[in-house]
Amino acid sequence: MKNLIIANWKANPVTLREAVDLARKTELAALSHRTVEVIVAPPFPFLIAVLSELKRVKLGSQNAFWEDAGPYTGEISWQQLKSLKVSYVIVGHSERRIFLGETDEMVGKKVRALLEHGLKPVLCVGERERASHEVSETIARQLEAALAGVKKSLLKNLIIAYEPIWAISTMPGSHPDTPENAFQCNIYIRKILSGMFGRTAGQSVRIIYGGSVNANNIKGFLSGGHMQGALVGGASLKAEEFARLIASAALLRTR
Ligand code: PGA
């Protein structure tokens, strides 16, 4: 399986021109490294323009509403995104949970709607703080709430991003997790999934790591197939660095 590298641009860049330029450069980088799968998740206003720059790179979005259409001011539905060729949708990012009040219940509705309609949710889970080397129970709670009622047969389209909040580059005092700790969480996540859906299903879901991933540390996370990809914020906004990150990821295969 190829590693999955997802560029989460968040509310960046400011202008359409910059977004198109970044998309073009990302596409170029991905074109020369075919052993890695690259997804770009731009802000909503730039989706169409970014899409027109992409061939190899797939389009993602940073959120989606669970209904197909209707009286939901300010929301963007999964169906609208699907019509724009969005295939991956980031769901339950900690910034949405913390700053926009997104609850486990809302995250669950989004995950179910996306899976049922053939989209690929990238479900973000992660703890605020880590006491010593313990894996946090927050992760279990988030997974159980988001995946309750999901049909086992749809799990092949699910991606889980383990993204500890304290590791996100814009958090004060942040630092990346170690590959060893991230792998411990990967094992823990698989244990929860196996408990919910059975061992085979639990082992097959793709799990990626997010939190201060850059061109220099990506190798550590992907080595040995410990993580099957990365969710990349800050470093995905720097075209040159992101190209190096893609090149590095392309050299490593997942389990
Ligand atoms: P970061 O962001 O790579 O800048 O830490 C990752 C994310 O929040 O998705």
PDB file of C-alpha atoms and ligand atoms in Angstrom:
ATOM      1  CA  MET A   1       0.000   0.000   0.000  1.00  0.00           C
ATOM      2  CA  LYS A   2       1.223   3.516  -0.707  1.00  0.00           C
ATOM      3  CA  ASN A   3       1.786   6.015   2.064  1.00  0.00           C
ATOM      4  CA  LEU A   4      -0.855   8.707   2.247  1.00  0.00           C
ATOM      5  CA  ILE A   5       0.319  12.292   2.667  1.00  0.00           C
ATOM      6  CA  ILE A   6      -2.467  14.784   3.343  1.00  0.00           C
ATOM      7  CA  ALA A   7      -1.802  18.522   3.120  1.00  0.00           C
ATOM      8  CA  ASN A   8      -4.060  20.336   5.568  1.00  0.00           C
ATOM      9  CA  TRP A   9      -3.785  23.978   4.545  1.00  0.00           C
ATOM     10  CA  LYS A  10      -6.191  25.118   7.302  1.00  0.00           C
ATOM     11  CA  ALA A  11      -7.235  28.785   6.685  1.00  0.00           C
ATOM     12  CA  ASN A  12      -4.199  29.381   4.452  1.00  0.00           C
ATOM     13  CA  PRO A  13      -3.058  30.912   2.168  1.00  0.00           C
ATOM     14  CA  VAL A  14      -4.802  34.274   2.038  1.00  0.00           C
ATOM     15  CA  THR A  15      -5.256  34.715  -1.708  1.00  0.00           C
ATOM     16  CA  LEU A  16      -6.523  32.584  -4.561  1.00  0.00           C
ATOM     17  CA  ARG A  17      -3.357  33.304  -6.508  1.00  0.00           C
ATOM     18  CA  GLU A  18      -1.165  31.883  -3.735  1.00  0.00           C
ATOM     19  CA  ALA A  19      -3.413  28.842  -3.412  1.00  0.00           C
ATOM     20  CA  VAL A  20      -3.175  28.079  -7.136  1.00  0.00           C
ATOM     21  CA  ASP A  21       0.590  28.515  -7.068  1.00  0.00           C
ATOM     22  CA  LEU A  22       0.946  26.147  -4.107  1.00  0.00           C
ATOM     23  CA  ALA A  23      -1.368  23.586  -5.732  1.00  0.00           C
ATOM     24  CA  ARG A  24       0.654  23.704  -8.950  1.00  0.00           C
ATOM     25  CA  LYS A  25       3.929  23.142  -7.109  1.00  0.00           C
ATOM     26  CA  THR A  26       2.457  20.328  -5.025  1.00  0.00           C
ATOM     27  CA  GLU A  27       1.154  18.613  -8.161  1.00  0.00           C
ATOM     28  CA  LEU A  28       4.611  18.854  -9.738  1.00  0.00           C
ATOM     29  CA  ALA A  29       6.232  17.299  -6.687  1.00  0.00           C
ATOM     30  CA  ALA A  30       3.689  14.466  -6.611  1.00  0.00           C
ATOM     31  CA  LEU A  31       4.091  13.804 -10.336  1.00  0.00           C
ATOM     32  CA  SER A  32       7.689  12.790  -9.902  1.00  0.00           C
ATOM     33  CA  HIS A  33       6.975  10.479  -6.937  1.00  0.00           C
ATOM     34  CA  ARG A  34       4.339   7.981  -7.895  1.00  0.00           C
ATOM     35  CA  THR A  35       4.828   5.613  -4.980  1.00  0.00           C
ATOM     36  CA  VAL A  36       3.091   7.969  -2.588  1.00  0.00           C
ATOM     37  CA  GLU A  37      -0.508   9.144  -2.566  1.00  0.00           C
ATOM     38  CA  VAL A  38      -0.871  12.903  -2.059  1.00  0.00           C
ATOM     39  CA  ILE A  39      -4.049  14.732  -1.042  1.00  0.00           C
ATOM     40  CA  VAL A  40      -4.486  18.496  -0.797  1.00  0.00           C
ATOM     41  CA  ALA A  41      -7.199  19.896   1.482  1.00  0.00           C
ATOM     42  CA  PRO A  42      -7.499  23.625   0.730  1.00  0.00           C
ATOM     43  CA  PRO A  43      -9.976  26.093   2.230  1.00  0.00           C
ATOM     44  CA  PHE A  44     -13.450  25.827   0.621  1.00  0.00           C
ATOM     45  CA  PRO A  45     -13.258  29.008  -1.517  1.00  0.00           C
ATOM     46  CA  PHE A  46     -10.195  27.626  -3.318  1.00  0.00           C
ATOM     47  CA  LEU A  47     -11.450  24.094  -4.019  1.00  0.00           C
ATOM     48  CA  ILE A  48     -12.436  24.601  -7.651  1.00  0.00           C
ATOM     49  CA  ALA A  49      -9.343  26.551  -8.636  1.00  0.00           C
ATOM     50  CA  VAL A  50      -7.079  24.072  -6.863  1.00  0.00           C
ATOM     51  CA  LEU A  51      -8.848  21.130  -8.501  1.00  0.00           C
ATOM     52  CA  SER A  52      -8.063  22.507 -11.947  1.00  0.00           C
ATOM     53  CA  GLU A  53      -4.324  22.292 -11.102  1.00  0.00           C
ATOM     54  CA  LEU A  54      -4.455  18.667  -9.957  1.00  0.00           C
ATOM     55  CA  LYS A  55      -4.098  15.410 -11.853  1.00  0.00           C
ATOM     56  CA  ARG A  56      -2.033  13.077  -9.678  1.00  0.00           C
ATOM     57  CA  VAL A  57      -2.910  14.765  -6.421  1.00  0.00           C
ATOM     58  CA  LYS A  58      -6.417  14.125  -5.100  1.00  0.00           C
ATOM     59  CA  LEU A  59      -8.680  16.766  -3.654  1.00  0.00           C
ATOM     60  CA  GLY A  60      -9.653  16.819   0.003  1.00  0.00           C
ATOM     61  CA  SER A  61     -11.654  19.157   2.198  1.00  0.00           C
ATOM     62  CA  GLN A  62     -11.213  20.143   5.825  1.00  0.00           C
ATOM     63  CA  ASN A  63     -14.793  19.530   6.900  1.00  0.00           C
ATOM     64  CA  ALA A  64     -18.226  18.518   5.579  1.00  0.00           C
ATOM     65  CA  PHE A  65     -21.791  18.752   6.826  1.00  0.00           C
ATOM     66  CA  TRP A  66     -23.671  15.466   7.303  1.00  0.00           C
ATOM     67  CA  GLU A  67     -26.870  16.383   5.422  1.00  0.00           C
ATOM     68  CA  ASP A  68     -26.937  16.394   1.614  1.00  0.00           C
ATOM     69  CA  ALA A  69     -28.553  19.882   1.301  1.00  0.00           C
ATOM     70  CA  GLY A  70     -31.082  22.116   3.039  1.00  0.00           C
ATOM     71  CA  PRO A  71     -31.561  24.892   5.581  1.00  0.00           C
ATOM     72  CA  TYR A  72     -28.121  24.831   7.221  1.00  0.00           C
ATOM     73  CA  THR A  73     -26.692  28.327   6.872  1.00  0.00           C
ATOM     74  CA  GLY A  74     -22.934  28.395   6.551  1.00  0.00           C
ATOM     75  CA  GLU A  75     -22.515  24.648   6.139  1.00  0.00           C
ATOM     76  CA  ILE A  76     -21.105  22.793   3.143  1.00  0.00           C
ATOM     77  CA  SER A  77     -22.620  19.398   2.486  1.00  0.00           C
ATOM     78  CA  TRP A  78     -20.897  16.139   1.643  1.00  0.00           C
ATOM     79  CA  GLN A  79     -22.910  16.059  -1.580  1.00  0.00           C
ATOM     80  CA  GLN A  80     -21.712  19.474  -2.711  1.00  0.00           C
ATOM     81  CA  LEU A  81     -18.150  18.414  -2.022  1.00  0.00           C
ATOM     82  CA  LYS A  82     -18.620  15.153  -3.867  1.00  0.00           C
ATOM     83  CA  SER A  83     -19.880  17.061  -6.893  1.00  0.00           C
ATOM     84  CA  LEU A  84     -16.565  18.978  -6.870  1.00  0.00           C
ATOM     85  CA  LYS A  85     -14.587  15.719  -6.904  1.00  0.00           C
ATOM     86  CA  VAL A  86     -13.537  15.915  -3.291  1.00  0.00           C
ATOM     87  CA  SER A  87     -12.681  12.382  -2.224  1.00  0.00           C
ATOM     88  CA  TYR A  88     -11.106  12.760   1.243  1.00  0.00           C
ATOM     89  CA  VAL A  89     -12.626  14.808   4.071  1.00  0.00           C
ATOM     90  CA  ILE A  90     -10.824  15.693   7.297  1.00  0.00           C
ATOM     91  CA  VAL A  91     -13.262  15.211  10.172  1.00  0.00           C
ATOM     92  CA  GLY A  92     -13.029  16.095  13.842  1.00  0.00           C
ATOM     93  CA  HIS A  93      -9.782  18.041  13.664  1.00  0.00           C
ATOM     94  CA  SER A  94      -8.879  19.275  17.141  1.00  0.00           C
ATOM     95  CA  GLU A  95      -9.042  22.906  15.979  1.00  0.00           C
ATOM     96  CA  ARG A  96     -12.699  22.363  15.088  1.00  0.00           C
ATOM     97  CA  ARG A  97     -13.365  20.512  18.321  1.00  0.00           C
ATOM     98  CA  ILE A  98     -11.691  23.234  20.418  1.00  0.00           C
ATOM     99  CA  PHE A  99     -12.499  26.495  18.606  1.00  0.00           C
ATOM    100  CA  LEU A 100     -15.783  25.605  16.874  1.00  0.00           C
ATOM    101  CA  GLY A 101     -17.376  23.407  19.520  1.00  0.00           C
ATOM    102  CA  GLU A 102     -17.524  20.273  17.392  1.00  0.00           C
ATOM    103  CA  THR A 103     -18.647  17.383  19.582  1.00  0.00           C
ATOM    104  CA  ASP A 104     -18.025  13.643  19.382  1.00  0.00           C
ATOM    105  CA  GLU A 105     -21.653  13.286  18.317  1.00  0.00           C
ATOM    106  CA  MET A 106     -21.252  15.721  15.404  1.00  0.00           C
ATOM    107  CA  VAL A 107     -18.036  14.026  14.361  1.00  0.00           C
ATOM    108  CA  GLY A 108     -19.860  10.673  14.381  1.00  0.00           C
ATOM    109  CA  LYS A 109     -22.649  11.999  12.147  1.00  0.00           C
ATOM    110  CA  LYS A 110     -20.099  13.297   9.671  1.00  0.00           C
ATOM    111  CA  VAL A 111     -18.120  10.063   9.587  1.00  0.00           C
ATOM    112  CA  ARG A 112     -21.256   7.978   9.000  1.00  0.00           C
ATOM    113  CA  ALA A 113     -22.625  10.280   6.275  1.00  0.00           C
ATOM    114  CA  LEU A 114     -19.307  10.352   4.441  1.00  0.00           C
ATOM    115  CA  LEU A 115     -18.765   6.593   4.583  1.00  0.00           C
ATOM    116  CA  GLU A 116     -22.315   5.848   3.504  1.00  0.00           C
ATOM    117  CA  HIS A 117     -21.887   8.062   0.452  1.00  0.00           C
ATOM    118  CA  GLY A 118     -18.567   6.732  -0.743  1.00  0.00           C
ATOM    119  CA  LEU A 119     -16.302   9.505   0.583  1.00  0.00           C
ATOM    120  CA  LYS A 120     -13.186   8.892   2.646  1.00  0.00           C
ATOM    121  CA  PRO A 121     -13.249  10.455   6.092  1.00  0.00           C
ATOM    122  CA  VAL A 122      -9.918  11.232   7.717  1.00  0.00           C
ATOM    123  CA  LEU A 123     -10.997  10.973  11.339  1.00  0.00           C
ATOM    124  CA  CYS A 124      -8.707  12.950  13.655  1.00  0.00           C
ATOM    125  CA  VAL A 125      -8.235  11.751  17.216  1.00  0.00           C
ATOM    126  CA  GLY A 126      -5.728  12.849  19.806  1.00  0.00           C
ATOM    127  CA  GLU A 127      -5.250  13.879  23.382  1.00  0.00           C
ATOM    128  CA  ARG A 128      -4.583  17.350  24.766  1.00  0.00           C
ATOM    129  CA  GLU A 129      -1.791  16.271  27.055  1.00  0.00           C
ATOM    130  CA  ARG A 130       0.166  13.128  27.507  1.00  0.00           C
ATOM    131  CA  ALA A 131       1.010  12.006  31.003  1.00  0.00           C
ATOM    132  CA  SER A 132       4.309  10.101  30.865  1.00  0.00           C
ATOM    133  CA  HIS A 133       4.071   7.401  28.210  1.00  0.00           C
ATOM    134  CA  GLU A 134       0.470   6.485  28.762  1.00  0.00           C
ATOM    135  CA  VAL A 135      -1.848   6.260  25.797  1.00  0.00           C
ATOM    136  CA  SER A 136      -4.797   8.502  26.574  1.00  0.00           C
ATOM    137  CA  GLU A 137      -8.320   7.220  27.076  1.00  0.00           C
ATOM    138  CA  THR A 138      -9.484  10.254  25.090  1.00  0.00           C
ATOM    139  CA  ILE A 139      -8.556   8.352  21.969  1.00  0.00           C
ATOM    140  CA  ALA A 140     -10.822   5.439  22.853  1.00  0.00           C
ATOM    141  CA  ARG A 141     -13.707   7.781  23.647  1.00  0.00           C
ATOM    142  CA  GLN A 142     -13.295   9.693  20.389  1.00  0.00           C
ATOM    143  CA  LEU A 143     -13.075   6.517  18.318  1.00  0.00           C
ATOM    144  CA  GLU A 144     -16.034   4.826  19.954  1.00  0.00           C
ATOM    145  CA  ALA A 145     -18.233   7.907  19.550  1.00  0.00           C
ATOM    146  CA  ALA A 146     -17.235   8.563  15.957  1.00  0.00           C
ATOM    147  CA  LEU A 147     -17.500   4.975  14.781  1.00  0.00           C
ATOM    148  CA  ALA A 148     -20.627   3.798  16.595  1.00  0.00           C
ATOM    149  CA  GLY A 149     -23.080   2.450  14.041  1.00  0.00           C
ATOM    150  CA  VAL A 150     -20.586   2.359  11.177  1.00  0.00           C
ATOM    151  CA  LYS A 151     -20.963  -0.702   8.946  1.00  0.00           C
ATOM    152  CA  LYS A 152     -17.915  -2.918   8.951  1.00  0.00           C
ATOM    153  CA  SER A 153     -18.033  -3.193   5.159  1.00  0.00           C
ATOM    154  CA  LEU A 154     -17.440   0.573   4.871  1.00  0.00           C
ATOM    155  CA  LEU A 155     -14.280   0.653   6.970  1.00  0.00           C
ATOM    156  CA  LYS A 156     -12.051   0.254   3.927  1.00  0.00           C
ATOM    157  CA  ASN A 157     -12.676   3.929   3.161  1.00  0.00           C
ATOM    158  CA  LEU A 158     -11.831   5.136   6.658  1.00  0.00           C
ATOM    159  CA  ILE A 159      -8.529   6.756   7.560  1.00  0.00           C
ATOM    160  CA  ILE A 160      -7.646   7.555  11.135  1.00  0.00           C
ATOM    161  CA  ALA A 161      -5.240  10.384  11.865  1.00  0.00           C
ATOM    162  CA  TYR A 162      -3.602  10.124  15.250  1.00  0.00           C
ATOM    163  CA  GLU A 163      -2.832  13.748  15.981  1.00  0.00           C
ATOM    164  CA  PRO A 164      -1.946  14.655  19.561  1.00  0.00           C
ATOM    165  CA  ILE A 165      -2.995  18.261  20.161  1.00  0.00           C
ATOM    166  CA  TRP A 166       0.235  19.131  21.998  1.00  0.00           C
ATOM    167  CA  ALA A 167       2.199  18.129  18.880  1.00  0.00           C
ATOM    168  CA  ILE A 168       0.477  20.494  16.415  1.00  0.00           C
ATOM    169  CA  SER A 169       3.068  23.020  15.256  1.00  0.00           C
ATOM    170  CA  THR A 170       0.978  26.102  16.067  1.00  0.00           C
ATOM    171  CA  MET A 171       0.345  25.081  19.688  1.00  0.00           C
ATOM    172  CA  PRO A 172       2.533  26.926  22.203  1.00  0.00           C
ATOM    173  CA  GLY A 173       5.524  24.803  23.172  1.00  0.00           C
ATOM    174  CA  SER A 174       4.636  22.097  20.667  1.00  0.00           C
ATOM    175  CA  HIS A 175       6.972  19.339  19.577  1.00  0.00           C
ATOM    176  CA  PRO A 176       6.429  16.314  17.361  1.00  0.00           C
ATOM    177  CA  ASP A 177       5.617  13.004  18.968  1.00  0.00           C
ATOM    178  CA  THR A 178       8.348  10.399  18.803  1.00  0.00           C
ATOM    179  CA  PRO A 179       7.843   7.684  16.176  1.00  0.00           C
ATOM    180  CA  GLU A 180       7.880   5.126  19.019  1.00  0.00           C
ATOM    181  CA  ASN A 181       5.049   6.791  20.944  1.00  0.00           C
ATOM    182  CA  ALA A 182       3.047   7.356  17.778  1.00  0.00           C
ATOM    183  CA  PHE A 183       3.417   3.661  17.009  1.00  0.00           C
ATOM    184  CA  GLN A 184       2.197   2.755  20.505  1.00  0.00           C
ATOM    185  CA  CYS A 185      -0.916   4.801  19.769  1.00  0.00           C
ATOM    186  CA  ASN A 186      -1.290   3.095  16.416  1.00  0.00           C
ATOM    187  CA  ILE A 187      -1.333  -0.286  18.205  1.00  0.00           C
ATOM    188  CA  TYR A 188      -3.816   1.032  20.766  1.00  0.00           C
ATOM    189  CA  ILE A 189      -6.110   2.394  18.030  1.00  0.00           C
ATOM    190  CA  ARG A 190      -6.030  -0.986  16.275  1.00  0.00           C
ATOM    191  CA  LYS A 191      -6.940  -2.660  19.555  1.00  0.00           C
ATOM    192  CA  ILE A 192     -10.007  -0.436  19.936  1.00  0.00           C
ATOM    193  CA  LEU A 193     -10.983  -1.004  16.299  1.00  0.00           C
ATOM    194  CA  SER A 194     -10.551  -4.757  16.651  1.00  0.00           C
ATOM    195  CA  GLY A 195     -12.775  -4.680  19.739  1.00  0.00           C
ATOM    196  CA  MET A 196     -15.464  -2.803  17.815  1.00  0.00           C
ATOM    197  CA  PHE A 197     -15.282  -4.494  14.430  1.00  0.00           C
ATOM    198  CA  GLY A 198     -13.239  -7.671  14.776  1.00  0.00           C
ATOM    199  CA  ARG A 199      -9.571  -8.304  14.271  1.00  0.00           C
ATOM    200  CA  THR A 200      -9.393  -8.330  10.484  1.00  0.00           C
ATOM    201  CA  ALA A 201     -11.223  -5.031  10.135  1.00  0.00           C
ATOM    202  CA  GLY A 202      -9.223  -3.506  12.975  1.00  0.00           C
ATOM    203  CA  GLN A 203      -5.940  -4.391  11.354  1.00  0.00           C
ATOM    204  CA  SER A 204      -6.807  -3.115   7.887  1.00  0.00           C
ATOM    205  CA  VAL A 205      -7.819   0.509   8.594  1.00  0.00           C
ATOM    206  CA  ARG A 206      -5.190   3.002   7.520  1.00  0.00           C
ATOM    207  CA  ILE A 207      -3.688   5.005  10.400  1.00  0.00           C
ATOM    208  CA  ILE A 208      -1.620   8.113   9.777  1.00  0.00           C
ATOM    209  CA  TYR A 209       0.218  10.485  12.103  1.00  0.00           C
ATOM    210  CA  GLY A 210      -0.164  14.284  12.375  1.00  0.00           C
ATOM    211  CA  GLY A 211       1.625  16.903  14.463  1.00  0.00           C
ATOM    212  CA  SER A 212       4.686  18.908  13.399  1.00  0.00           C
ATOM    213  CA  VAL A 213       5.561  16.535  10.569  1.00  0.00           C
ATOM    214  CA  ASN A 214       8.233  18.002   8.311  1.00  0.00           C
ATOM    215  CA  ALA A 215      10.655  16.967   5.581  1.00  0.00           C
ATOM    216  CA  ASN A 216      13.251  15.909   8.143  1.00  0.00           C
ATOM    217  CA  ASN A 217      11.165  13.818  10.521  1.00  0.00           C
ATOM    218  CA  ILE A 218       8.689  12.139   8.124  1.00  0.00           C
ATOM    219  CA  LYS A 219      10.997   9.185   7.587  1.00  0.00           C
ATOM    220  CA  GLY A 220      10.952   8.282  11.287  1.00  0.00           C
ATOM    221  CA  PHE A 221       7.157   8.065  11.341  1.00  0.00           C
ATOM    222  CA  LEU A 222       6.850   5.987   8.186  1.00  0.00           C
ATOM    223  CA  SER A 223       9.810   3.675   8.719  1.00  0.00           C
ATOM    224  CA  GLY A 224       8.904   0.049   9.274  1.00  0.00           C
ATOM    225  CA  GLY A 225       5.362   0.793   8.158  1.00  0.00           C
ATOM    226  CA  HIS A 226       4.595   2.078  11.649  1.00  0.00           C
ATOM    227  CA  MET A 227       2.320   4.786  10.313  1.00  0.00           C
ATOM    228  CA  GLN A 228       0.746   4.581   6.886  1.00  0.00           C
ATOM    229  CA  GLY A 229       1.041   8.258   6.129  1.00  0.00           C
ATOM    230  CA  ALA A 230       0.903  11.743   7.607  1.00  0.00           C
ATOM    231  CA  LEU A 231      -1.417  14.698   8.043  1.00  0.00           C
ATOM    232  CA  VAL A 232       0.735  17.743   7.426  1.00  0.00           C
ATOM    233  CA  GLY A 233      -0.173  21.335   8.313  1.00  0.00           C
ATOM    234  CA  GLY A 234       2.581  23.967   8.410  1.00  0.00           C
ATOM    235  CA  ALA A 235       5.071  22.104   6.225  1.00  0.00           C
ATOM    236  CA  SER A 236       2.481  21.635   3.455  1.00  0.00           C
ATOM    237  CA  LEU A 237       2.350  25.410   2.960  1.00  0.00           C
ATOM    238  CA  LYS A 238       6.038  25.578   2.044  1.00  0.00           C
ATOM    239  CA  ALA A 239       6.224  24.177  -1.486  1.00  0.00           C
ATOM    240  CA  GLU A 240       9.892  23.247  -1.421  1.00  0.00           C
ATOM    241  CA  GLU A 241       9.771  21.589   1.956  1.00  0.00           C
ATOM    242  CA  PHE A 242       6.599  19.708   1.046  1.00  0.00           C
ATOM    243  CA  ALA A 243       8.256  18.445  -2.146  1.00  0.00           C
ATOM    244  CA  ARG A 244      11.137  17.065  -0.044  1.00  0.00           C
ATOM    245  CA  LEU A 245       8.640  15.501   2.349  1.00  0.00           C
ATOM    246  CA  ILE A 246       6.851  13.766  -0.551  1.00  0.00           C
ATOM    247  CA  ALA A 247      10.180  12.545  -1.929  1.00  0.00           C
ATOM    248  CA  SER A 248      11.086  11.069   1.449  1.00  0.00           C
ATOM    249  CA  ALA A 249       7.697   9.385   1.903  1.00  0.00           C
ATOM    250  CA  ALA A 250       7.916   7.913  -1.600  1.00  0.00           C
ATOM    251  CA  LEU A 251      10.967   5.886  -0.585  1.00  0.00           C
ATOM    252  CA  LEU A 252       9.084   4.043   2.153  1.00  0.00           C
ATOM    253  CA  ARG A 253       6.299   1.534   1.682  1.00  0.00           C
ATOM    254  CA  THR A 254       3.640   0.766   4.229  1.00  0.00           C
ATOM    255  CA  ARG A 255       3.058  -2.677   5.700  1.00  0.00           C
TER     256      ARG A 255
HETATM  257  P1  PGA B   1       1.119  20.807  11.777  1.00  0.00           P
HETATM  258  O1  PGA B   1      -0.476  20.636  11.665  1.00  0.00           O
HETATM  259  O2  PGA B   1       1.727  19.873  10.757  1.00  0.00           O
HETATM  260  O3  PGA B   1       1.365  22.252  11.449  1.00  0.00           O
HETATM  261  O4  PGA B   1       1.501  20.443  13.150  1.00  0.00           O
HETATM  262  C1  PGA B   1      -1.039  19.384  11.473  1.00  0.00           C
HETATM  263  C2  PGA B   1      -2.534  19.474  11.586  1.00  0.00           C
HETATM  264  O5  PGA B   1      -3.026  20.181  12.489  1.00  0.00           O
HETATM  265  O6  PGA B   1      -3.262  18.825  10.810  1.00  0.00           O
END
